[in-house]
Amino acid sequence: MSDLIQGLRNLHVLVVLPREQSADDLIQQVNRIGCQVDHSWPLPKTFQEKYDLVFLDVTDQNSEKLNQFINSSSKKQTIVAVVGYENPSMLELIFDIKAHSVLNKPIRASGVMTSMLLGQKIQSERFQFRKDLKALKDKLENVQKVNDAKFILMRHRKINDREAYALIRKQAMAKRTNTADISQAIINAESILSDFGDT
């Protein structure tokens, strides 16, 4: 936990709220935590990549504009939605923009750090989940490629599953590449031969 709190001090924070008491209180509190903080209002067209976290007033906003702003950056920043009231539409908007945390107005000093820590943790977990999911999808695609290539070799060479895999592996080692690349080459060759009507 102390590492997370220490990490907050290195954040570059953007506060997107109307310049009123809530914005002033929030900026003051974020400064006290030790972050670099900038203010912007109305909602900017682009979300600059230098920012790590944004406090975003979603009161009386629509999800299309908010999502355009959030998605204008390729960097995945932490989004803390600042809300003036709670109702089903507001909750739907918070889910639509995939906010990582929520802070209620009027701003109270005691909730600011909690919302930042919670937001950072959820953003980090989502990032890791997407990374793990991509790795899993890539692995499944490679397994499917190897299976397809084995089937092609088994059909053309009249060999069994184990022998087909051994051939793919041997080629991968000889070419200093992996079995998925060799499998893709076999699949491509099969496709080309099929176009010539040779299979």
XYZ file of N, CA and C in Angstrom:
597
model
N 0.820 -1.205 0.000
C 0.000 0.000 0.000
C 0.861 1.265 0.000
N 1.982 1.225 0.763
C 2.831 2.419 0.808
C 3.422 2.726 -0.562
N 3.690 1.653 -1.374
C 4.211 1.870 -2.730
C 3.186 2.594 -3.590
N 1.902 2.193 -3.429
C 0.825 2.830 -4.202
C 0.713 4.305 -3.835
N 0.770 4.587 -2.542
C 0.659 5.984 -2.088
C 1.862 6.788 -2.578
N 3.065 6.176 -2.485
C 4.278 6.853 -2.976
C 4.159 7.128 -4.475
N 3.564 6.161 -5.205
C 3.413 6.305 -6.654
C 2.505 7.452 -7.034
N 1.556 7.777 -6.171
C 0.619 8.882 -6.470
C 1.368 10.195 -6.655
N 2.443 10.374 -5.919
C 3.182 11.648 -5.958
C 3.837 11.902 -7.315
N 4.010 10.825 -8.100
C 4.647 10.977 -9.418
C 3.638 11.208 -10.532
N 2.343 11.234 -10.188
C 1.314 11.347 -11.226
C 1.189 12.777 -11.735
N 0.871 12.868 -13.034
C 0.516 14.148 -13.637
C -0.997 14.112 -13.813
N -1.684 14.983 -13.117
C -3.150 14.916 -13.009
C -3.798 16.087 -13.738
N -4.900 15.778 -14.441
C -5.702 16.817 -15.080
C -7.061 16.876 -14.376
N -7.470 18.072 -13.991
C -8.789 18.275 -13.372
C -9.674 18.966 -14.399
N -10.726 18.265 -14.853
C -11.649 18.831 -15.839
C -12.981 19.091 -15.131
N -13.067 20.251 -14.509
C -14.269 20.663 -13.774
C -14.486 22.150 -14.006
N -15.740 22.605 -13.964
C -15.966 24.054 -13.993
C -15.208 24.710 -12.845
N -14.642 25.910 -13.107
C -13.836 26.566 -12.067
C -14.773 27.116 -10.996
N -15.070 26.278 -10.036
C -15.932 26.638 -8.906
C -15.274 26.092 -7.639
N -15.961 26.161 -6.541
C -15.379 25.753 -5.261
C -14.891 24.302 -5.275
N -15.696 23.415 -5.918
C -15.300 21.999 -5.970
C -13.974 21.817 -6.686
N -13.805 22.534 -7.816
C -12.546 22.426 -8.564
C -11.387 22.939 -7.721
N -11.591 24.094 -7.063
C -10.519 24.661 -6.227
C -10.144 23.712 -5.093
N -11.157 23.126 -4.443
C -10.887 22.182 -3.338
C -10.135 20.958 -3.839
N -10.539 20.469 -5.012
C -9.900 19.272 -5.564
C -8.452 19.554 -5.946
N -8.213 20.668 -6.639
C -6.840 21.029 -7.051
C -5.951 21.184 -5.821
N -6.492 21.836 -4.801
C -5.722 22.040 -3.561
C -5.342 20.694 -2.924
N -6.305 19.774 -2.892
C -6.041 18.473 -2.271
C -5.044 17.648 -3.088
N -5.191 17.682 -4.416
C -4.259 16.926 -5.276
C -2.845 17.509 -5.136
N -2.754 18.836 -5.015
C -1.452 19.467 -4.763
C -0.871 19.017 -3.433
N -1.717 18.908 -2.418
C -1.243 18.472 -1.093
C -0.663 17.062 -1.164
N -1.289 16.207 -1.993
C -0.801 14.824 -2.134
C 0.584 14.824 -2.773
N 0.869 15.857 -3.578
C 2.200 15.981 -4.180
C 2.223 15.793 -5.683
N 1.042 15.700 -6.294
C 0.980 15.492 -7.752
C 1.158 16.812 -8.483
N 1.605 16.701 -9.759
C 1.546 17.850 -10.663
C 0.114 17.906 -11.165
N -0.498 19.066 -11.109
C -1.914 19.147 -11.485
C -2.164 20.348 -12.388
N -2.986 20.105 -13.433
C -3.440 21.163 -14.331
C -4.968 21.164 -14.328
N -5.519 22.317 -14.672
C -6.981 22.447 -14.727
C -7.413 22.773 -16.148
N -8.578 22.263 -16.535
C -9.106 22.585 -17.851
C -10.631 22.592 -17.797
N -11.231 23.584 -18.424
C -12.678 23.648 -18.591
C -13.004 24.696 -19.653
N -13.873 24.400 -20.619
C -14.708 23.191 -20.749
C -13.900 21.966 -21.169
N -14.604 20.883 -21.425
C -13.963 19.622 -21.787
C -13.056 19.814 -23.001
N -11.750 19.515 -22.873
C -10.846 19.664 -24.031
C -11.189 18.655 -25.128
N -10.757 18.957 -26.372
C -11.014 18.021 -27.473
C -10.112 16.800 -27.390
N -8.890 17.009 -26.904
C -7.950 15.883 -26.826
C -7.411 15.718 -25.400
N -7.077 14.477 -25.104
C -6.545 14.106 -23.795
C -5.043 13.888 -23.979
N -4.238 14.853 -23.551
C -2.792 14.770 -23.781
C -2.178 13.595 -23.024
N -1.218 12.963 -23.685
C -0.631 11.735 -23.124
C 0.227 11.987 -21.887
N 0.567 13.255 -21.635
C 1.408 13.517 -20.454
C 0.652 13.249 -19.152
N -0.681 13.193 -19.229
C -1.459 12.969 -18.008
C -1.605 11.484 -17.703
N -1.540 11.160 -16.383
C -1.714 9.784 -15.938
C -3.124 9.556 -15.405
N -3.750 10.599 -14.910
C -5.056 10.472 -14.258
C -5.869 11.740 -14.510
N -7.162 11.580 -14.720
C -8.024 12.740 -14.908
C -9.226 12.661 -13.965
N -9.513 13.761 -13.310
C -10.785 13.925 -12.599
C -11.720 14.578 -13.607
N -12.764 13.871 -14.002
C -13.598 14.307 -15.111
C -15.033 14.530 -14.640
N -15.464 15.803 -14.661
C -16.844 16.109 -14.251
C -17.788 15.598 -15.334
N -18.594 14.596 -14.999
C -19.505 13.997 -15.982
C -20.938 14.502 -15.812
N -21.143 15.427 -14.877
C -22.468 15.973 -14.642
C -22.938 16.745 -15.867
N -24.132 16.432 -16.349
C -24.736 17.097 -17.512
C -23.884 16.958 -18.781
N -23.127 15.887 -18.908
C -22.329 15.612 -20.114
C -22.939 14.412 -20.839
N -22.573 14.232 -22.105
C -23.040 13.010 -22.776
C -21.857 12.081 -23.037
N -22.169 10.794 -23.100
C -21.114 9.784 -23.171
C -20.314 9.891 -24.469
N -20.953 10.338 -25.577
C -20.234 10.428 -26.853
C -19.063 11.410 -26.753
N -19.342 12.619 -26.235
C -18.278 13.623 -26.098
C -17.197 13.159 -25.127
N -17.643 12.583 -23.999
C -16.681 12.126 -22.993
C -15.788 11.022 -23.553
N -16.397 10.080 -24.295
C -15.610 8.984 -24.865
C -14.666 9.477 -25.953
N -15.097 10.496 -26.734
C -14.195 11.081 -27.741
C -12.951 11.645 -27.068
N -13.175 12.346 -25.957
C -12.058 12.918 -25.201
C -11.159 11.810 -24.654
N -11.758 10.826 -23.986
C -10.979 9.748 -23.352
C -10.198 8.954 -24.402
N -10.856 8.664 -25.544
C -10.214 7.828 -26.569
C -9.272 8.605 -27.480
N -9.149 9.928 -27.273
C -8.237 10.721 -28.100
C -6.783 10.451 -27.728
N -6.548 9.756 -26.637
C -5.192 9.390 -26.230
C -5.013 7.884 -26.377
N -3.855 7.475 -26.919
C -3.593 6.034 -27.038
C -3.134 5.468 -25.694
N -2.648 6.346 -24.814
C -2.238 5.915 -23.475
C -3.496 5.662 -22.649
N -3.499 4.621 -21.870
C -4.668 4.294 -21.044
C -4.527 4.944 -19.663
N -5.158 6.115 -19.517
C -5.073 6.846 -18.262
C -6.189 6.435 -17.295
N -5.992 6.762 -16.053
C -7.003 6.482 -15.030
C -8.075 7.570 -15.082
N -9.341 7.134 -15.118
C -10.466 8.062 -15.202
C -11.224 8.045 -13.875
N -11.264 9.195 -13.200
C -12.074 9.331 -11.985
C -13.252 10.238 -12.339
N -14.462 9.663 -12.377
C -15.653 10.441 -12.706
C -16.065 11.263 -11.494
N -16.308 12.556 -11.708
C -16.792 13.434 -10.629
C -18.271 13.691 -10.901
N -19.119 13.354 -9.934
C -20.572 13.444 -10.150
C -21.215 14.385 -9.137
N -22.244 15.099 -9.621
C -22.958 16.022 -8.742
C -24.193 15.399 -8.117
N -24.670 14.304 -8.718
C -25.849 13.601 -8.183
C -25.818 12.169 -8.693
N -26.668 11.340 -8.101
C -26.733 9.937 -8.512
C -28.131 9.613 -8.984
N -28.244 9.080 -10.177
C -29.501 8.508 -10.665
C -29.135 7.445 -11.706
N -30.101 6.669 -12.221
C -29.750 5.593 -13.164
C -29.009 6.094 -14.397
N -29.391 7.280 -14.940
C -28.704 7.808 -16.129
C -27.244 8.114 -15.834
N -27.010 8.706 -14.663
C -25.632 9.043 -14.279
C -24.794 7.775 -14.117
N -25.384 6.744 -13.493
C -24.654 5.488 -13.309
C -24.343 4.848 -14.664
N -25.321 4.909 -15.599
C -25.112 4.362 -16.933
C -23.960 5.089 -17.639
N -23.926 6.412 -17.485
C -22.854 7.220 -18.087
C -21.489 6.825 -17.521
N -21.431 6.617 -16.216
C -20.167 6.216 -15.567
C -19.687 4.879 -16.129
N -20.651 3.933 -16.335
C -20.279 2.637 -16.917
C -19.870 2.797 -18.383
N -20.584 3.669 -19.130
C -20.294 3.877 -20.561
C -18.860 4.354 -20.783
N -18.412 5.245 -19.930
C -17.051 5.795 -20.131
C -15.988 4.936 -19.433
N -16.430 3.841 -18.817
C -15.517 2.889 -18.152
C -14.638 3.585 -17.110
N -15.294 4.436 -16.298
C -14.554 5.125 -15.231
C -13.965 4.105 -14.263
N -12.770 4.399 -13.751
C -12.108 3.487 -12.821
C -12.492 3.774 -11.382
N -12.982 4.988 -11.126
C -13.358 5.362 -9.770
C -14.335 6.545 -9.853
N -14.989 6.861 -8.744
C -15.985 7.931 -8.705
C -15.738 8.808 -7.481
N -15.908 10.117 -7.675
C -15.803 11.068 -6.568
C -17.051 11.955 -6.594
N -17.696 12.108 -5.448
C -18.927 12.906 -5.383
C -18.642 14.357 -5.035
N -19.462 15.257 -5.631
C -19.437 16.675 -5.233
C -20.484 16.875 -4.151
N -20.294 17.748 -3.181
C -19.101 18.586 -3.000
C -17.880 17.755 -2.621
N -16.715 18.209 -3.075
C -15.465 17.482 -2.841
C -15.084 17.572 -1.368
N -14.738 16.405 -0.821
C -14.211 16.377 0.550
C -12.784 15.848 0.487
N -11.918 16.450 1.251
C -10.495 16.080 1.211
C -10.292 14.604 1.485
N -11.109 14.029 2.366
C -10.880 12.641 2.789
C -11.139 11.624 1.674
N -11.879 12.001 0.639
C -12.183 11.014 -0.400
C -11.283 11.066 -1.624
N -10.470 12.102 -1.734
C -9.690 12.310 -2.961
C -8.621 11.230 -3.145
N -7.814 11.001 -2.114
C -6.738 10.011 -2.242
C -7.316 8.615 -2.459
N -8.402 8.303 -1.758
C -9.029 6.981 -1.921
C -9.476 6.772 -3.362
N -10.123 7.805 -3.948
C -10.592 7.663 -5.327
C -9.418 7.506 -6.298
N -8.308 8.190 -6.024
C -7.124 8.068 -6.893
C -6.501 6.678 -6.769
N -6.340 6.196 -5.531
C -5.738 4.870 -5.321
C -6.597 3.772 -5.922
N -7.911 3.847 -5.672
C -8.841 2.842 -6.213
C -8.803 2.870 -7.741
N -8.835 4.070 -8.314
C -8.797 4.204 -9.765
C -7.517 3.632 -10.351
N -6.375 3.951 -9.753
C -5.097 3.444 -10.231
C -5.042 1.912 -10.169
N -5.552 1.360 -9.063
C -5.524 -0.098 -8.892
C -6.406 -0.785 -9.933
N -7.623 -0.271 -10.134
C -8.543 -0.885 -11.100
C -7.997 -0.731 -12.523
N -7.439 0.433 -12.847
C -6.872 0.641 -14.179
C -5.723 -0.345 -14.419
N -4.886 -0.522 -13.417
C -3.749 -1.434 -13.537
C -4.227 -2.881 -13.721
N -5.244 -3.286 -12.962
C -5.775 -4.647 -13.076
C -6.426 -4.870 -14.439
N -7.167 -3.855 -14.946
C -7.778 -3.984 -16.278
C -6.708 -4.133 -17.349
N -5.615 -3.344 -17.219
C -4.519 -3.405 -18.188
C -3.906 -4.804 -18.193
N -3.658 -5.348 -16.994
C -3.055 -6.676 -16.895
C -4.002 -7.740 -17.445
N -5.319 -7.570 -17.179
C -6.306 -8.520 -17.680
C -6.317 -8.535 -19.206
N -6.301 -7.310 -19.831
C -6.292 -7.241 -21.296
C -5.016 -7.870 -21.866
N -3.880 -7.647 -21.178
C -2.604 -8.203 -21.622
C -2.640 -9.740 -21.551
N -3.155 -10.273 -20.429
C -3.244 -11.729 -20.260
C -4.202 -12.329 -21.287
N -5.317 -11.630 -21.534
C -6.313 -12.127 -22.494
C -5.724 -12.194 -23.902
N -4.947 -11.155 -24.276
C -4.313 -11.143 -25.597
C -3.313 -12.294 -25.717
N -2.529 -12.499 -24.646
C -1.546 -13.588 -24.674
C -2.248 -14.937 -24.829
N -3.377 -15.095 -24.142
C -4.136 -16.347 -24.224
C -4.714 -16.550 -25.628
N -5.252 -15.461 -26.217
C -5.800 -15.550 -27.580
C -4.708 -15.911 -28.581
N -3.532 -15.264 -28.437
C -2.407 -15.556 -29.331
C -1.996 -17.018 -29.212
N -1.978 -17.534 -27.973
C -1.579 -18.921 -27.747
C -2.583 -19.881 -28.396
N -3.875 -19.578 -28.229
C -4.908 -20.434 -28.829
C -4.821 -20.409 -30.352
N -4.563 -19.221 -30.927
C -4.425 -19.113 -32.388
C -3.245 -19.945 -32.879
N -2.132 -19.894 -32.111
C -0.950 -20.665 -32.505
C -1.198 -22.165 -32.416
N -1.917 -22.588 -31.371
C -2.261 -24.012 -31.237
C -3.111 -24.448 -32.426
N -4.060 -23.591 -32.825
C -4.931 -23.913 -33.960
C -4.127 -24.000 -35.256
N -3.155 -23.083 -35.424
C -2.303 -23.116 -36.624
C -1.529 -24.423 -36.696
N -0.941 -24.808 -35.552
C -0.143 -26.049 -35.525
C -1.040 -27.247 -35.831
N -2.246 -27.259 -35.276
C -3.175 -28.372 -35.544
C -3.547 -28.434 -37.027
N -3.820 -27.246 -37.625
C -4.171 -27.221 -39.053
C -3.004 -27.709 -39.905
N -1.797 -27.259 -39.550
C -0.617 -27.666 -40.312
C -0.357 -29.164 -40.155
N -0.553 -29.694 -38.950
C -0.377 -31.136 -38.736
C -1.346 -31.921 -39.613
N -2.591 -31.443 -39.676
C -3.605 -32.127 -40.476
C -3.194 -32.156 -41.959
N -2.656 -31.027 -42.446
C -2.215 -30.949 -43.850
C -1.092 -31.967 -44.100
N -0.095 -32.004 -43.192
C 1.021 -32.937 -43.358
C 0.557 -34.384 -43.268
N -0.350 -34.657 -42.346
C -0.866 -36.025 -42.184
C -1.547 -36.487 -43.469
N -2.273 -35.566 -44.106
C -3.020 -35.908 -45.327
C -2.071 -36.115 -46.512
N -1.094 -35.213 -46.634
C -0.199 -35.297 -47.793
C 0.866 -36.384 -47.658
N 1.356 -36.574 -46.440
C 2.472 -37.515 -46.251
C 2.046 -38.862 -45.695
N 0.764 -38.971 -45.380
C 0.241 -40.237 -44.820
C 1.007 -40.620 -43.548
N 1.134 -39.640 -42.659
C 1.822 -39.879 -41.383
C 0.863 -39.587 -40.241
N 1.264 -39.981 -39.022
C 0.361 -39.754 -37.878
C 0.614 -38.379 -37.238
N -0.212 -38.058 -36.267
C -0.177 -36.753 -35.585
C 1.212 -36.447 -34.998
N 1.786 -37.451 -34.314
C 3.086 -37.253 -33.661
C 4.188 -36.990 -34.696
N 4.175 -37.731 -35.777
C 5.187 -37.550 -36.828
C 5.038 -36.173 -37.503
N 3.795 -35.752 -37.695
C 3.553 -34.445 -38.316
C 4.105 -33.328 -37.418
N 3.854 -33.440 -36.118
C 4.370 -32.426 -35.198
C 5.902 -32.431 -35.171
N 6.491 -33.636 -35.216
C 7.960 -33.741 -35.206
C 8.547 -33.045 -36.437
N 7.883 -33.184 -37.599
C 8.361 -32.515 -38.819
C 8.306 -30.993 -38.672
N 7.189 -30.506 -38.135
C 7.038 -29.049 -37.936
C 8.116 -28.536 -36.987
N 8.322 -29.268 -35.917
C 9.310 -28.856 -34.900
C 10.731 -28.861 -35.482
N 11.023 -29.889 -36.267
C 12.352 -30.004 -36.882
C 12.600 -28.816 -37.822
N 11.592 -28.462 -38.617
C 11.725 -27.320 -39.524
C 11.907 -26.012 -38.753
N 11.150 -25.881 -37.652
C 11.247 -24.666 -36.826
C 12.659 -24.503 -36.269
N 13.244 -25.626 -35.822
C 14.602 -25.573 -35.271
C 15.613 -25.255 -36.369
N 15.420 -25.865 -37.541
C 16.352 -25.637 -38.660
C 16.294 -24.194 -39.144
N 15.113 -23.617 -39.148
C 14.936 -22.235 -39.631
C 15.099 -21.201 -38.514
N 15.351 -21.678 -37.286
C 15.492 -20.810 -36.106
C 14.266 -19.907 -35.922
N 13.118 -20.550 -35.968
C 11.867 -19.816 -35.736
C 10.976 -20.677 -34.846
N 9.707 -20.359 -34.762
C 8.828 -21.150 -33.881
C 7.861 -21.997 -34.699
N 7.213 -22.920 -34.021
C 6.324 -23.870 -34.714
C 5.110 -23.164 -35.321
N 4.668 -22.043 -34.734
C 3.515 -21.314 -35.278
C 3.851 -20.714 -36.642
N 5.072 -20.169 -36.789
C 5.474 -19.585 -38.086
C 5.586 -20.661 -39.164
N 6.203 -21.797 -38.811
C 6.318 -22.892 -39.784
C 4.921 -23.402 -40.157
N 4.041 -23.500 -39.159
C 2.670 -23.962 -39.415
C 1.960 -23.008 -40.363
N 2.142 -21.699 -40.153
C 1.493 -20.713 -41.022
C 2.012 -20.848 -42.457
N 3.319 -21.109 -42.599
C 3.901 -21.287 -43.936
C 3.292 -22.508 -44.618
N 3.093 -23.591 -43.860
C 2.484 -24.806 -44.428
C 1.045 -24.521 -44.850
N 0.317 -23.787 -44.012
C -1.084 -23.442 -44.328
C -1.141 -22.575 -45.585
N -0.214 -21.604 -45.687
C -0.177 -20.724 -46.864
C 0.137 -21.509 -48.130
N 1.108 -22.433 -48.019
C 1.483 -23.242 -49.182
C 0.302 -24.104 -49.630
N -0.397 -24.668 -48.667
C -1.590 -25.484 -48.982
C -2.631 -24.654 -49.714
N -2.795 -23.412 -49.272
C -3.781 -22.529 -49.883
C -3.389 -22.200 -51.323
N -2.089 -21.924 -51.547
C -1.616 -21.605 -52.911
C -1.796 -22.812 -53.833
N -1.400 -24.006 -53.350
C -1.546 -25.217 -54.161
C -3.013 -25.495 -54.476
N -3.850 -25.203 -53.510
C -5.288 -25.415 -53.706
C -5.809 -24.516 -54.822
N -5.278 -23.269 -54.887
C -5.695 -22.339 -55.953
C -5.295 -22.850 -57.335
N -4.161 -23.644 -57.381
C -3.732 -24.215 -58.666
C -4.482 -25.510 -58.987
N -5.306 -25.954 -58.028
C -6.050 -27.191 -58.246
C -5.187 -28.420 -58.071
N -4.051 -28.284 -57.335
C -3.150 -29.423 -57.162
C -3.490 -30.276 -55.948
N -4.485 -29.889 -55.132
C -4.781 -30.710 -53.948
C -6.173 -31.275 -54.054
